[in-house]
Short mmCIF file of C-alpha atoms in Angstrom, two decimals:
data_model
loop_
_atom_site.label_atom_id
_atom_site.label_comp_id
_atom_site.label_asym_id
_atom_site.label_seq_id
_atom_site.Cartn_x
_atom_site.Cartn_y
_atom_site.Cartn_z
CA MET B 1 3.57 165.78 268.42
CA ASP B 2 3.77 163.03 271.01
CA ALA B 3 1.00 160.89 269.59
CA ILE B 4 -0.01 157.74 267.75
CA PHE B 5 -1.83 157.73 264.43
CA ASN B 6 -3.95 154.78 263.33
CA VAL B 7 -3.22 155.06 259.62
CA LEU B 8 -5.35 153.46 256.91
CA LYS B 9 -2.50 152.61 254.55
CA PRO B 10 -3.50 152.55 250.90
CA PRO B 11 -2.24 149.87 248.49
CA LYS B 12 0.74 150.63 246.20
CA MET B 13 2.49 152.50 249.01
CA THR B 14 5.25 151.14 251.23
CA SER B 15 5.21 151.55 254.99
CA HIS B 16 8.34 153.69 254.56
CA ASP B 17 6.42 155.92 252.12
CA VAL B 18 3.76 156.45 254.81
CA ILE B 19 6.44 157.55 257.28
CA GLY B 20 7.89 159.95 254.72
CA PHE B 21 4.50 161.49 254.05
CA LEU B 22 3.70 161.98 257.74
CA ARG B 23 7.19 163.24 258.57
CA ARG B 24 6.55 166.11 256.18
CA ALA B 25 2.88 166.59 257.14
CA LEU B 26 3.62 166.66 260.88
CA ASN B 27 6.97 168.43 260.50
CA THR B 28 8.74 165.93 262.72
CA LYS B 29 11.83 163.74 262.39
CA LYS B 30 11.06 161.42 265.30
CA ILE B 31 8.55 159.02 263.79
CA GLY B 32 8.17 155.31 263.12
CA HIS B 33 5.61 152.62 262.34
CA GLY B 34 4.52 149.53 264.20
CA GLY B 35 4.64 146.47 261.96
CA THR B 36 5.52 146.64 258.26
CA LEU B 37 2.65 146.17 255.82
CA ASP B 38 3.36 144.89 252.30
CA PRO B 39 3.24 147.57 249.57
CA ASP B 40 0.30 145.92 247.80
CA ALA B 41 -1.61 145.45 251.05
CA ALA B 42 -3.91 148.00 252.68
CA GLY B 43 -5.16 148.56 256.18
CA VAL B 44 -4.07 149.42 259.70
CA LEU B 45 -0.55 150.81 260.16
CA PRO B 46 0.05 152.41 263.57
CA VAL B 47 2.48 155.34 263.32
CA PHE B 48 4.19 156.71 266.42
CA ALA B 49 5.48 160.29 266.64
CA GLY B 50 7.64 162.14 269.16
CA SER B 51 8.20 160.48 272.52
CA ALA B 52 5.53 157.90 271.63
CA THR B 53 8.17 156.20 269.42
CA ARG B 54 9.53 154.69 272.64
CA LEU B 55 6.42 152.52 272.70
CA LEU B 56 6.84 151.06 269.22
CA GLU B 57 7.78 147.63 270.48
CA PHE B 58 4.41 147.34 272.22
CA ALA B 59 2.53 147.88 268.95
CA VAL B 60 4.15 144.92 267.24
CA GLU B 61 3.56 142.66 270.26
CA GLY B 62 -0.21 142.80 269.93
CA ARG B 63 -2.68 140.59 268.11
CA LYS B 64 -3.06 141.20 264.38
CA GLU B 65 -6.05 140.48 262.17
CA TYR B 66 -6.30 140.29 258.39
CA ILE B 67 -8.67 139.47 255.59
CA ALA B 68 -6.72 137.58 252.93
CA GLU B 69 -7.51 135.97 249.61
CA PHE B 70 -5.38 133.18 248.16
CA THR B 71 -5.52 132.09 244.54
CA LEU B 72 -4.57 128.49 243.83
CA GLY B 73 -2.61 126.91 241.01
CA ALA B 74 0.43 129.21 240.77
CA GLN B 75 3.17 130.13 243.22
CA THR B 76 5.29 133.28 242.88
CA ASP B 77 8.73 134.30 244.09
CA THR B 78 7.23 136.98 246.35
CA GLY B 79 4.33 134.91 247.67
CA ASP B 80 1.74 137.32 246.26
CA ASP B 81 0.41 138.16 242.83
CA SER B 82 2.97 140.95 242.30
CA GLY B 83 5.77 138.43 241.79
CA GLU B 84 6.97 136.17 239.01
CA VAL B 85 5.38 132.74 238.74
CA VAL B 86 7.89 130.07 239.77
CA LYS B 87 5.62 127.01 239.93
CA THR B 88 2.23 125.89 238.66
CA LEU B 89 0.18 122.88 239.69
CA PRO B 90 -3.33 121.65 238.90
CA VAL B 91 -5.94 122.49 241.52
CA PRO B 92 -7.74 119.41 242.82
CA GLN B 93 -11.44 119.55 243.55
CA PHE B 94 -12.22 120.11 247.20
CA THR B 95 -15.35 120.51 249.26
CA GLN B 96 -16.06 123.14 251.88
CA GLU B 97 -15.62 120.48 254.56
CA GLN B 98 -12.18 119.54 253.21
CA LEU B 99 -11.14 123.19 253.12
CA LEU B 100 -12.36 123.77 256.68
CA ALA B 101 -10.43 120.70 257.83
CA VAL B 102 -7.23 122.09 256.31
CA LEU B 103 -7.79 125.49 257.93
CA ALA B 104 -8.30 123.82 261.31
CA ARG B 105 -4.87 122.17 261.05
CA PHE B 106 -3.19 125.58 260.95
CA ILE B 107 -4.80 127.00 264.10
CA GLY B 108 -2.51 127.12 267.12
CA PRO B 109 1.23 127.49 267.85
CA GLN B 110 3.54 126.50 265.00
CA LEU B 111 6.85 127.23 263.31
CA GLN B 112 6.94 129.31 260.15
CA LEU B 113 9.86 129.91 257.78
CA PRO B 114 10.14 133.64 256.92
CA PRO B 115 10.02 134.38 253.18
CA MET B 116 12.97 135.80 251.27
CA TYR B 117 10.81 138.79 250.35
CA SER B 118 10.63 140.20 253.88
CA ALA B 119 12.22 143.00 255.91
CA ILE B 120 14.09 140.63 258.23
CA LYS B 121 17.79 141.47 258.40
CA ILE B 122 20.56 138.89 258.11
CA ASN B 123 24.13 140.15 258.42
CA GLY B 124 22.89 143.72 258.12
CA LYS B 125 20.98 143.20 254.87
CA LYS B 126 17.23 142.94 254.49
CA LEU B 127 16.11 139.67 252.96
CA TYR B 128 14.11 141.34 250.19
CA GLN B 129 17.26 143.21 249.11
CA LEU B 130 19.10 139.91 248.77
CA ALA B 131 16.13 138.33 247.00
CA ARG B 132 16.13 141.10 244.38
CA GLN B 133 19.79 140.27 243.72
CA GLY B 134 18.87 136.65 243.17
CA VAL B 135 20.50 135.56 246.44
CA GLU B 136 18.75 133.09 248.72
CA VAL B 137 20.03 132.57 252.25
CA GLU B 138 19.23 130.01 254.90
CA ARG B 139 16.51 131.14 257.31
CA THR B 140 15.42 129.75 260.64
CA ALA B 141 11.78 128.88 261.25
CA ARG B 142 10.21 131.10 263.89
CA PRO B 143 7.46 130.38 266.42
CA ILE B 144 4.11 132.00 265.62
CA GLU B 145 0.52 131.38 266.62
CA VAL B 146 -2.66 131.50 264.55
CA TYR B 147 -5.63 132.20 266.81
CA LYS B 148 -8.36 132.13 264.19
CA LEU B 149 -8.79 131.07 260.55
CA GLU B 150 -12.35 131.84 259.50
CA LEU B 151 -13.48 130.92 256.00
CA LEU B 152 -15.34 133.84 254.41
CA HIS B 153 -15.66 132.71 250.79
CA TYR B 154 -14.28 130.13 248.38
CA THR B 155 -14.41 129.08 244.74
CA GLU B 156 -12.87 126.21 242.81
CA THR B 157 -9.56 128.11 242.58
CA SER B 158 -9.49 130.56 245.49
CA PHE B 159 -10.56 131.18 249.06
CA THR B 160 -10.81 134.14 251.41
CA VAL B 161 -10.20 133.93 255.16
CA ARG B 162 -10.16 136.12 258.25
CA VAL B 163 -6.89 135.51 260.11
CA ALA B 164 -6.06 136.43 263.70
CA CYS B 165 -2.43 135.78 264.57
CA SER B 166 0.61 136.69 266.63
CA LYS B 167 3.42 139.03 265.68
CA GLY B 168 5.87 137.69 263.12
CA THR B 169 3.25 135.79 261.12
CA TYR B 170 3.63 136.09 257.35
CA ILE B 171 0.21 135.74 255.76
CA ARG B 172 1.77 135.04 252.35
CA VAL B 173 3.61 132.04 253.78
CA LEU B 174 0.47 130.86 255.55
CA GLY B 175 -1.35 130.96 252.22
CA GLU B 176 1.39 128.96 250.50
CA ASP B 177 1.27 126.36 253.28
CA LEU B 178 -2.52 126.13 253.08
CA ALA B 179 -2.31 125.64 249.30
CA THR B 180 0.25 122.87 249.77
CA ALA B 181 -2.03 121.17 252.29
CA LEU B 182 -4.80 121.26 249.66
CA GLY B 183 -2.50 119.42 247.23
CA THR B 184 -1.53 122.36 245.03
CA CYS B 185 0.31 125.67 245.24
CA GLY B 186 -0.89 129.25 245.52
CA ALA B 187 -0.22 132.91 246.14
CA MET B 188 -1.86 135.71 248.07
CA SER B 189 -4.04 137.85 245.81
CA PHE B 190 -5.48 140.31 248.39
CA LEU B 191 -4.57 141.44 251.90
CA LEU B 192 -6.31 143.88 254.21
CA ARG B 193 -5.03 144.32 257.77
CA THR B 194 -7.94 145.09 260.05
CA GLN B 195 -6.25 145.21 263.45
CA VAL B 196 -2.87 145.74 265.11
CA GLY B 197 -3.16 145.46 268.88
CA ALA B 198 -5.50 148.20 270.10
CA TYR B 199 -5.81 149.80 266.64
CA THR B 200 -8.67 148.69 264.41
CA ILE B 201 -9.66 149.59 260.87
CA ASP B 202 -13.00 151.12 261.85
CA LYS B 203 -11.10 153.87 263.72
CA ALA B 204 -8.30 154.38 261.17
CA PHE B 205 -7.64 157.62 259.27
CA THR B 206 -6.38 158.22 255.76
CA LEU B 207 -3.16 160.15 255.23
CA GLN B 208 -5.13 163.05 253.84
CA GLU B 209 -7.35 163.20 256.93
CA ILE B 210 -4.31 163.21 259.21
CA ALA B 211 -2.53 165.91 257.21
CA ALA B 212 -5.64 168.12 257.31
CA ASN B 213 -6.36 167.64 261.03
CA PRO B 214 -3.51 165.94 262.92
CA ASP B 215 -4.85 166.86 266.37
CA GLY B 216 -8.25 165.39 265.58
CA CYS B 217 -6.71 162.14 264.33
CA ALA B 218 -4.12 161.66 267.07
CA ALA B 219 -4.46 158.97 269.72
CA GLU B 220 -2.88 159.26 273.14
CA PRO B 221 0.37 157.26 273.63
CA LEU B 222 -1.36 155.40 276.46
CA THR B 223 -3.51 153.56 273.89
CA ALA B 224 -0.45 151.52 272.84
CA VAL B 225 -0.11 149.95 276.29
CA ASP B 226 -3.66 150.12 277.58
CA ALA B 227 -3.70 146.35 278.13
CA LEU B 228 -0.98 146.60 280.79
CA PRO B 229 -1.98 147.04 284.44
CA LYS B 230 -1.78 150.60 285.79
CA LEU B 231 0.32 151.66 288.76
CA ARG B 232 -0.24 155.09 290.26
CA VAL B 233 2.52 156.64 292.40
CA ASN B 234 2.92 159.82 294.41
CA ALA B 235 5.00 162.80 293.32
CA ARG B 236 8.18 161.78 295.16
CA GLN B 237 8.01 158.22 293.85
CA ALA B 238 7.31 159.50 290.33
CA ALA B 239 10.36 161.76 290.45
CA ARG B 240 12.63 158.99 291.68
CA ILE B 241 11.46 156.36 289.20
CA THR B 242 11.45 158.59 286.11
CA ASN B 243 14.97 159.77 286.94
CA GLY B 244 16.33 156.25 287.06
CA VAL B 245 16.23 155.47 290.79
CA ARG B 246 15.00 152.00 291.71
CA THR B 247 12.15 152.51 294.15
CA THR B 248 10.47 150.13 296.56
CA LEU B 249 6.68 149.97 296.50
CA ALA B 250 5.46 147.46 299.06
CA GLY B 251 2.76 145.04 297.97
CA THR B 252 3.40 145.41 294.24
CA ALA B 253 3.41 142.11 292.36
CA ASP B 254 6.17 141.27 289.90
CA GLY B 255 5.49 142.31 286.32
CA ARG B 256 5.34 145.19 283.89
CA TYR B 257 3.15 148.24 284.56
CA VAL B 258 2.00 151.51 283.06
CA LEU B 259 3.33 154.17 285.43
CA LEU B 260 0.91 156.98 286.25
CA GLY B 261 1.70 160.13 288.19
CA PRO B 262 -0.43 161.56 291.01
CA ALA B 263 -2.65 163.38 288.47
CA ASP B 264 -2.85 160.31 286.19
CA GLU B 265 -0.06 161.57 283.93
CA PHE B 266 1.32 158.79 281.71
CA LEU B 267 4.97 158.69 282.74
CA GLY B 268 6.14 155.50 281.07
CA ILE B 269 6.59 151.77 281.56
CA VAL B 270 8.17 150.17 284.61
CA ARG B 271 9.01 146.65 285.70
CA CYS B 272 8.61 145.39 289.25
CA GLU B 273 10.78 142.67 290.77
CA GLN B 274 10.52 141.82 294.46
CA GLU B 275 8.53 145.01 295.12
CA ARG B 276 11.20 147.23 293.54
CA LEU B 277 10.31 149.35 290.52
CA GLN B 278 12.76 149.95 287.70
CA ALA B 279 12.05 152.27 284.73
CA GLU B 280 11.88 150.58 281.32
CA LYS B 281 10.51 153.31 279.05
CA ILE B 282 10.16 156.86 280.34
CA LEU B 283 8.06 159.37 278.41
CA MET B 284 8.00 162.16 280.99
CA HIS B 285 10.52 163.05 283.70
CA TYR B 286 8.79 164.15 286.87
CA ALA B 287 10.27 166.95 288.98
CA MET B 288 11.05 166.22 292.62
CA PRO B 289 8.64 168.16 294.87
CA GLU B 290 10.29 170.80 297.06
CA ASP B 291 8.58 169.82 300.32
#
């Protein structure tokens, strides 16, 4: 199938496990997911099958939203409550106003140091593989942006927030940084991802639902790039562009576009520079008309 599945990933299952399940259920080898979700976390995991896998990069570019709980007083090696405690500190008393003030400090562009327990590769090895061997390597802080940090609930030793953020944001690290700003340490005790780009939890399907009715659960590949402007071309232009020929289209502004054929077929992604279109990702090759 050339489709995208908005999967409701259950906890205690890795993102790789989800791919394995759907590879068997859909009987396809060409399949991948957009944005790894921690094994203990649940929520939205977009899975791309067939030619839709060419659009995977667009899934991870989009806005992400989470509901996360952080428990204060103990920090773990993994950043969540599945790890070993490596530090404990007393939890100072704080008011709602103080907590809101701390949250406000973490809204906006910032640099974040990726955790050792992550899927980032350094010299061909994933960081979590090195971490399990007791090896810690130097990492470079990466630019991220937190768009929203909404306080949902708090107690003397924990708080729950709704987070909207850019790609590359580690919620576990955000929680550790928030705990430090409160004068203590902490770890993530719950994580639910509610949105990845165009895919939201209210329209997600369980693995069992997808296996039972894949056609009914499938989303069109176009949903991954629906935020991009559309550019419709005629048959001759479609044939040229999808077969790798740079094609002039007068009056087209520079930028990236969804390329549509004369019957609104989704052909792929193109980039325009100085009114010339160049294919970036082609999903369908269009035949040159005979006339």
